[in-house]
Coordinates of C-alpha atoms in Angstrom, one line a residue:
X1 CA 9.1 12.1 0.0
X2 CA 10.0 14.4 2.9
X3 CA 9.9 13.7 6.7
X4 CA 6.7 14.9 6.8
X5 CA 5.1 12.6 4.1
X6 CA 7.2 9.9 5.9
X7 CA 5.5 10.6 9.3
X8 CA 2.1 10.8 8.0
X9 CA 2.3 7.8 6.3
X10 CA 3.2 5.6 9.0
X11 CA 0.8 7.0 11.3
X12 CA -1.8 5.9 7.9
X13 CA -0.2 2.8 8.7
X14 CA -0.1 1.9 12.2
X15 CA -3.2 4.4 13.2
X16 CA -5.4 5.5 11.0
X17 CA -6.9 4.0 8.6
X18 CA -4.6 1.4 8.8
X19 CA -3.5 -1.3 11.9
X20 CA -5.3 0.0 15.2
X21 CA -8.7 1.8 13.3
X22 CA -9.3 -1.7 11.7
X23 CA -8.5 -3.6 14.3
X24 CA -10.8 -1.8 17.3
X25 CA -13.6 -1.6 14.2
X26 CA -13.3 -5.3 13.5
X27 CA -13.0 -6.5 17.0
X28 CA -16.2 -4.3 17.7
X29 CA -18.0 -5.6 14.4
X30 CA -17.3 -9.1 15.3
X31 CA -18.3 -8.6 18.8
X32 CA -21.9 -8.1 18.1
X33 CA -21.6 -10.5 15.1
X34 CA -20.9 -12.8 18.2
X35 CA -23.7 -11.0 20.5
X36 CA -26.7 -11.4 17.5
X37 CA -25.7 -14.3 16.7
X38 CA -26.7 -15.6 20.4
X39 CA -29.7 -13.9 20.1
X40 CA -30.7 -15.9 17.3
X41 CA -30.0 -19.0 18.8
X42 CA -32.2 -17.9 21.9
X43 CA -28.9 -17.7 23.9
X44 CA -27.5 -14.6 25.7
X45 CA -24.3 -14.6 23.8
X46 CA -21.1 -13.0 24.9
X47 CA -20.9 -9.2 25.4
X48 CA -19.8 -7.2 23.0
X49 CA -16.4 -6.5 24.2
X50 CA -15.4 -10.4 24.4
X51 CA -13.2 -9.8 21.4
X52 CA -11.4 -7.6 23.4
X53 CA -11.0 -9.8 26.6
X54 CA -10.3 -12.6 24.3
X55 CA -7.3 -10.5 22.6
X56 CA -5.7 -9.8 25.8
X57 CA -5.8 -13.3 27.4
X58 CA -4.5 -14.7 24.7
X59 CA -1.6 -12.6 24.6
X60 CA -1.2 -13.1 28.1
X61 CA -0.5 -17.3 27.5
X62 CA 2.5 -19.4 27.0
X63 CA 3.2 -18.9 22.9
X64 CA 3.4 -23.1 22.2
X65 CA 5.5 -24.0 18.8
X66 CA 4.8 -27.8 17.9
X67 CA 7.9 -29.7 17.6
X68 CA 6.9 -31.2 14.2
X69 CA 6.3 -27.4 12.9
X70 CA 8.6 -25.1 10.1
X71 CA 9.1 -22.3 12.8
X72 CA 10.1 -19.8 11.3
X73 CA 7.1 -19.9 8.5
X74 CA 4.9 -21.0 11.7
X75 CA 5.8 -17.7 13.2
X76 CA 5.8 -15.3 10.1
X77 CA 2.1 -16.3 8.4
X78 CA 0.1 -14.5 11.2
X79 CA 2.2 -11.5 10.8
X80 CA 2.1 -11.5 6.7
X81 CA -1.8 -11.7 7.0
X82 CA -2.0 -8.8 9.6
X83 CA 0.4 -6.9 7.7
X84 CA -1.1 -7.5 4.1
X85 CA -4.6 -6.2 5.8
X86 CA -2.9 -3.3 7.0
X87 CA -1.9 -2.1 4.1
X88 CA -5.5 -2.7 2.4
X89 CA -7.0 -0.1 4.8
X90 CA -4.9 2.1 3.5
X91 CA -6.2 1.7 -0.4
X92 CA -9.7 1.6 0.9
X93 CA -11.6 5.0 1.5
X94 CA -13.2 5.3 4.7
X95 CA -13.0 9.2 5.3
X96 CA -13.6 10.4 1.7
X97 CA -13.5 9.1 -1.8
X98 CA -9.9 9.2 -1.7
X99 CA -8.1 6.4 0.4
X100 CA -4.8 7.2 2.2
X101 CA -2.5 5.7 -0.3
X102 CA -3.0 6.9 -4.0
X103 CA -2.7 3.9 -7.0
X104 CA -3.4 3.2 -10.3
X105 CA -5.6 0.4 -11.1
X106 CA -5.6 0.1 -7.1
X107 CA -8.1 -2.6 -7.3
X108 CA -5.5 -5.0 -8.8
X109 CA -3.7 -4.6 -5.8
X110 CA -6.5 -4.7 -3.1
X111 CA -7.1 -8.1 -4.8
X112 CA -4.0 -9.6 -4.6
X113 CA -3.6 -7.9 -0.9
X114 CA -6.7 -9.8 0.2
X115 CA -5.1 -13.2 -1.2
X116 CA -2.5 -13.4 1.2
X117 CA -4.1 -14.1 4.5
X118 CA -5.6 -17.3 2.9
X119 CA -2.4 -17.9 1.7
X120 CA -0.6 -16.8 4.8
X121 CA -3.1 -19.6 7.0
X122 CA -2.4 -22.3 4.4
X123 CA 1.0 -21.8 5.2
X124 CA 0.7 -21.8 8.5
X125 CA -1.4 -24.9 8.5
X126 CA 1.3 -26.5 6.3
X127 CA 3.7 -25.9 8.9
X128 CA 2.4 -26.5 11.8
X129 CA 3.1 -30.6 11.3
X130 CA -0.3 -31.6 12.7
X131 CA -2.7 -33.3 10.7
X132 CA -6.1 -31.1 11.3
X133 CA -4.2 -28.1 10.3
X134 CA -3.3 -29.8 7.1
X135 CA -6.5 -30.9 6.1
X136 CA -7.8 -27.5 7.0
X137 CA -5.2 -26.4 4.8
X138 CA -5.8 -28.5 1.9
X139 CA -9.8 -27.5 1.8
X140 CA -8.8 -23.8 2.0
X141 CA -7.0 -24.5 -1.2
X142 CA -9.9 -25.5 -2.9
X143 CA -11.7 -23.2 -1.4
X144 CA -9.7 -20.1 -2.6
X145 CA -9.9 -21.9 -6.4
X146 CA -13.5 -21.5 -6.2
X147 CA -14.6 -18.3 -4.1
X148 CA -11.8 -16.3 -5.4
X149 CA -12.9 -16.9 -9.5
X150 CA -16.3 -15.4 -8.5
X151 CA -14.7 -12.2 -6.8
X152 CA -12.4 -11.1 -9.1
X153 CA -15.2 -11.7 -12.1
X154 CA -17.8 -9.8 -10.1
X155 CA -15.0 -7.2 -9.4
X156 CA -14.2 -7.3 -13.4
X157 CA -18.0 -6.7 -14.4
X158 CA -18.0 -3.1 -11.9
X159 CA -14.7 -2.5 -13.5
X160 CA -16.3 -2.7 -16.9
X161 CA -19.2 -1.3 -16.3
X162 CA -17.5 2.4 -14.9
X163 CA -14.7 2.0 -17.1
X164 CA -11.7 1.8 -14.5
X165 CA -9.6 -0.6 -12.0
X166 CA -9.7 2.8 -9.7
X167 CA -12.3 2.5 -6.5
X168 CA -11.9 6.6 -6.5
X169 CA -13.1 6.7 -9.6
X170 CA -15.6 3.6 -9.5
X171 CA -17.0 6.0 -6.1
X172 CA -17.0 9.1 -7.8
X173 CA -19.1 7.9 -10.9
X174 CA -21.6 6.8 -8.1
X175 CA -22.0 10.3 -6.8
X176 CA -23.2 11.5 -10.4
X177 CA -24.9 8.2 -11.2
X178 CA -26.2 6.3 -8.5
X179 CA -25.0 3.4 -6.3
X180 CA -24.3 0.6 -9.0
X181 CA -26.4 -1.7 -6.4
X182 CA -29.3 0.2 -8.3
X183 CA -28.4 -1.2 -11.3
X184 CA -30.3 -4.2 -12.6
X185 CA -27.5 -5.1 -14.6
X186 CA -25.2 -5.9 -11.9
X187 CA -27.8 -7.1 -9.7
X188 CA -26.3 -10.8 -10.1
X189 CA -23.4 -10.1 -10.0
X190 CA -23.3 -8.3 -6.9
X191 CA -25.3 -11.0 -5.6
X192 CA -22.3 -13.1 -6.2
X193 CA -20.0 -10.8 -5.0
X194 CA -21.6 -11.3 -1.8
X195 CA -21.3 -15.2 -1.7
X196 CA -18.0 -15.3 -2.5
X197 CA -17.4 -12.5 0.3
X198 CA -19.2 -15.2 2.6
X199 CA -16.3 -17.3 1.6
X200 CA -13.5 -15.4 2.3
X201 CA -14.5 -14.7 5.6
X202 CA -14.9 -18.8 6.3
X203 CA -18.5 -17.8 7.3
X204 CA -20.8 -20.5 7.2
X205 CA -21.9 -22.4 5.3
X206 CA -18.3 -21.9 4.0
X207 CA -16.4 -22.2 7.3
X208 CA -15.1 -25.4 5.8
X209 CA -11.2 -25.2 6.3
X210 CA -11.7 -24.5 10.2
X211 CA -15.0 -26.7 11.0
X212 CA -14.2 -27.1 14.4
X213 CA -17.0 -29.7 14.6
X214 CA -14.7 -31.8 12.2
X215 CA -11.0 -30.5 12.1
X216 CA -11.0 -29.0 15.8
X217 CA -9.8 -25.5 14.1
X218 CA -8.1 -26.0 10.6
X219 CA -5.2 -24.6 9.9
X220 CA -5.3 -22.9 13.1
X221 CA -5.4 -26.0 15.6
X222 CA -1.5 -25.9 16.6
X223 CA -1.7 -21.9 17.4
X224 CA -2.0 -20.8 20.8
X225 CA -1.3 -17.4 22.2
X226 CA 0.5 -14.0 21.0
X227 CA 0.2 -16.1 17.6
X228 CA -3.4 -17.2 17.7
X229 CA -4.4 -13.2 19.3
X230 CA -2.9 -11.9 15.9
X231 CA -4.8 -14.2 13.5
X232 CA -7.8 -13.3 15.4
X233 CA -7.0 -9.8 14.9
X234 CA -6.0 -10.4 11.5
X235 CA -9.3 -12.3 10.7
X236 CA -11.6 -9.2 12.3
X237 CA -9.3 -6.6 10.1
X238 CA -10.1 -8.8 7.3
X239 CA -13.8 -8.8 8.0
X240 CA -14.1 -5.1 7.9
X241 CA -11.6 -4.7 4.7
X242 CA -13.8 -7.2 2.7
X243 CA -16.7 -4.8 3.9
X244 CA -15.4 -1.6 2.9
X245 CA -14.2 -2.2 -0.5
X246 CA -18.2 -3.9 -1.1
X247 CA -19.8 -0.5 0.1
X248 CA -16.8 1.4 -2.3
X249 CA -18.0 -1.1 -5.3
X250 CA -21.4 -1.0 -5.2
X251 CA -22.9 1.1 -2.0
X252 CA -21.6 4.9 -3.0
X253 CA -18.2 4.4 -0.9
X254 CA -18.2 6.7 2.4
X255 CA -20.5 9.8 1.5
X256 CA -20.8 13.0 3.9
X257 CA -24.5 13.9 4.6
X258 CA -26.2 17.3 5.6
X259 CA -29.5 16.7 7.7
X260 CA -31.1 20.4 8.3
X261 CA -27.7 21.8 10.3
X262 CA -26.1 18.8 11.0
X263 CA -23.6 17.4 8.9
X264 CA -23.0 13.6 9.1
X265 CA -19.3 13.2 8.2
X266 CA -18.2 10.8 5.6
X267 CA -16.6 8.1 8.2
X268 CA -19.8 7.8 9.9
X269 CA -21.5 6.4 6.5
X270 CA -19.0 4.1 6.1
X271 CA -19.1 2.9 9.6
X272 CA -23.3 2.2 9.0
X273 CA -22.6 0.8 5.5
X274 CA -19.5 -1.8 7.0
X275 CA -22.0 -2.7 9.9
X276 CA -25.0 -3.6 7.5
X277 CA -23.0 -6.1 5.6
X278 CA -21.2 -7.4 8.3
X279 CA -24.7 -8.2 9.9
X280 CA -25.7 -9.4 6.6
X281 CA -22.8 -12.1 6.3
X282 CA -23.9 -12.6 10.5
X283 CA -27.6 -13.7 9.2
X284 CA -26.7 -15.7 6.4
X285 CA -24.1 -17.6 8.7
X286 CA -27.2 -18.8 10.9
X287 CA -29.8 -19.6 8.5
X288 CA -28.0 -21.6 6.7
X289 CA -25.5 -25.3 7.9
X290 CA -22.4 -25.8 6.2
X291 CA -21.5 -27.4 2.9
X292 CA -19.1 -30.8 1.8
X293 CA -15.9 -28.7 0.5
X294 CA -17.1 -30.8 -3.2
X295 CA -20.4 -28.9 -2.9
X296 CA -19.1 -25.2 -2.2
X297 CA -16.6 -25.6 -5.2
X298 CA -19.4 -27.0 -7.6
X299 CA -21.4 -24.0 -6.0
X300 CA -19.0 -21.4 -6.9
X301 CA -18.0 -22.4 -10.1
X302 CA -21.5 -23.6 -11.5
X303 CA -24.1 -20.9 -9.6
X304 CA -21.9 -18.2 -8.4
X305 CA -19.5 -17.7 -12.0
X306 CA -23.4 -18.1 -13.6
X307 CA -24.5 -15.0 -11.8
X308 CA -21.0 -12.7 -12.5
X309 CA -20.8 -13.6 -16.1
X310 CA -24.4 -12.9 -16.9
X311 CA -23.5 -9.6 -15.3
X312 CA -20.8 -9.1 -17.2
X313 CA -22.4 -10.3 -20.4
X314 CA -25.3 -7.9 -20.1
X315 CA -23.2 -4.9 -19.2
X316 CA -20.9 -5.4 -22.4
X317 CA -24.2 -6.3 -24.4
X318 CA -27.2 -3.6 -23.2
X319 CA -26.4 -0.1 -23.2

């Protein structure tokens, strides 16, 4: 690796696709997450830009580190999950086919990647010392157990279906073959892929760990500040990496149009993709009221691992 390779990929990192394209994307995404949400609960709602005003006041205020807290695991989980998130944009294509960083079996690693914020704000709750953070903790735990079965299987059924663990690859077969979302073999378990992506992003009705109706905010509660600004941001990168590698599995990744003598360029798909299944999570959230942790676990592992394993079983079984 030369200087060159060096400088490109750390501006992969820290730019583009990676730290400051997620985090302006997500901030905007959850912004008018934020915005339709009011709308459909006949309020106004907050402008679009409140996750930007929010960012900056909070890192304007006093960073407060509990007495009772581990500091120095307290201080590292935000930054783990904002890191671990960077690094996901850079496996996930948003420009072509072909993501910034090159793997084998890449979706192995995008999986695991996406693990560690959860992990990361169990940690954090853990450490914190106070008791709401702990219990927030302790139902993320289950939580992850039951969401995260139904992902990876979901995940496993594409996998089998294209023959590969590489998202170029799983993309590139859907430019010859259709978007696997037209498939009525995976039907379910896309379906199931979506729940479980409703978990993962603690949208109701599986905002469980940080009912703030019940637990104030989770693991979260004792974080105030430079440290709560980056879980934020960590949390909005999250909600547009979860996006992205749907629209890769099953929506044709990011895919360059030509309309007449304009060209659409790839980014711009993935942009409209991303937003449509944000706003689908941001419907879901509001039609539906949030679940006993008991229930979303039975959920998962009865209903959602029904769905991904019929999928699987007919994609091994029909030709």
């Amino acid at each position: 690796m030369n200087f060159i390779d060096i400088l490109q990929f750390i501006y992969n990192s820290l730019v583009f696709p990676g730290l400051l394209f997620a985090s302006i994307i997500g901030l905007l995404y959850v912004g008018i997450d934020r915005k339709v949400t009011g709308h459909l609960q006949h309020r106004i709602g907050p402008p679009i830009w409140q996750e930007f005003l929010d960012f900056g006041k909070l890192m304007t205020k006093e960073d407060i580190t509990p007495a009772a807290a581990i500091r120095p695991v307290f201080a590292a989980a935000p930054l783990f999950a904002l890191g671990s998130l960077a690094a996901v944009m850079l496996l996930l294509p948003v420009v072509s086919a072909q993501p910034a960083l090159l793997l084998t079996a890449d979706l192995i690693v995008i999986i695991y990647l996406l693990n560690l914020p959860a992990i990361s704000m169990i940690l954090g709750g853990y450490s914190s010392g106070s008791p709401f953070a702990i219990a927030g903790a302790g139902r993320y735990i289950v939580q992850l157990l039951g969401y995260e079965f139904v992902f990876i299987l979901s995940i496993a059924t594409i996998a089998v279906k294209v023959g590969t663990l590489n998202l170029t690859d799983i993309i590139n077969y859907q430019r010859t073959s259709g978007w696997l979302l037209l498939d009525w073999k995976l039907l379910p378990a896309i379906i199931a892929m979506l729940i479980a992506a409703q978990g993962k992003l603690l949208r109701t009705p599986f905002d469980i760990p940080e009912a703030e109706s019940e637990i104030v905010a989770g693991p979260l509660t004792e974080y105030s500040g430079p440290k709560l600004a980056i879980w934020r941001t960590a949390y909005n990168v999250e909600t547009i990496a979860v996006a992205a590698l749907l629209v890769s599995l099953f929506l044709g990744g990011p895919t360059p149009y030509i309309f007449g003598s304009i060209q659409i360029p790839a980014i711009v798909d993935f942009l409209i993709k991303t937003f449509l299944i944000v706003m689908l999570t941001t419907i879901v959230r509001n039609i539906v009221a949030r679940v006993r942790i008991d229930q979303a676990l039975k959920f998962y592992w009865t209903f959602g691992t029904l769905l991904a394993a019929i999928s699987l079983i007919l994609v091994m079984v029909v030709p």
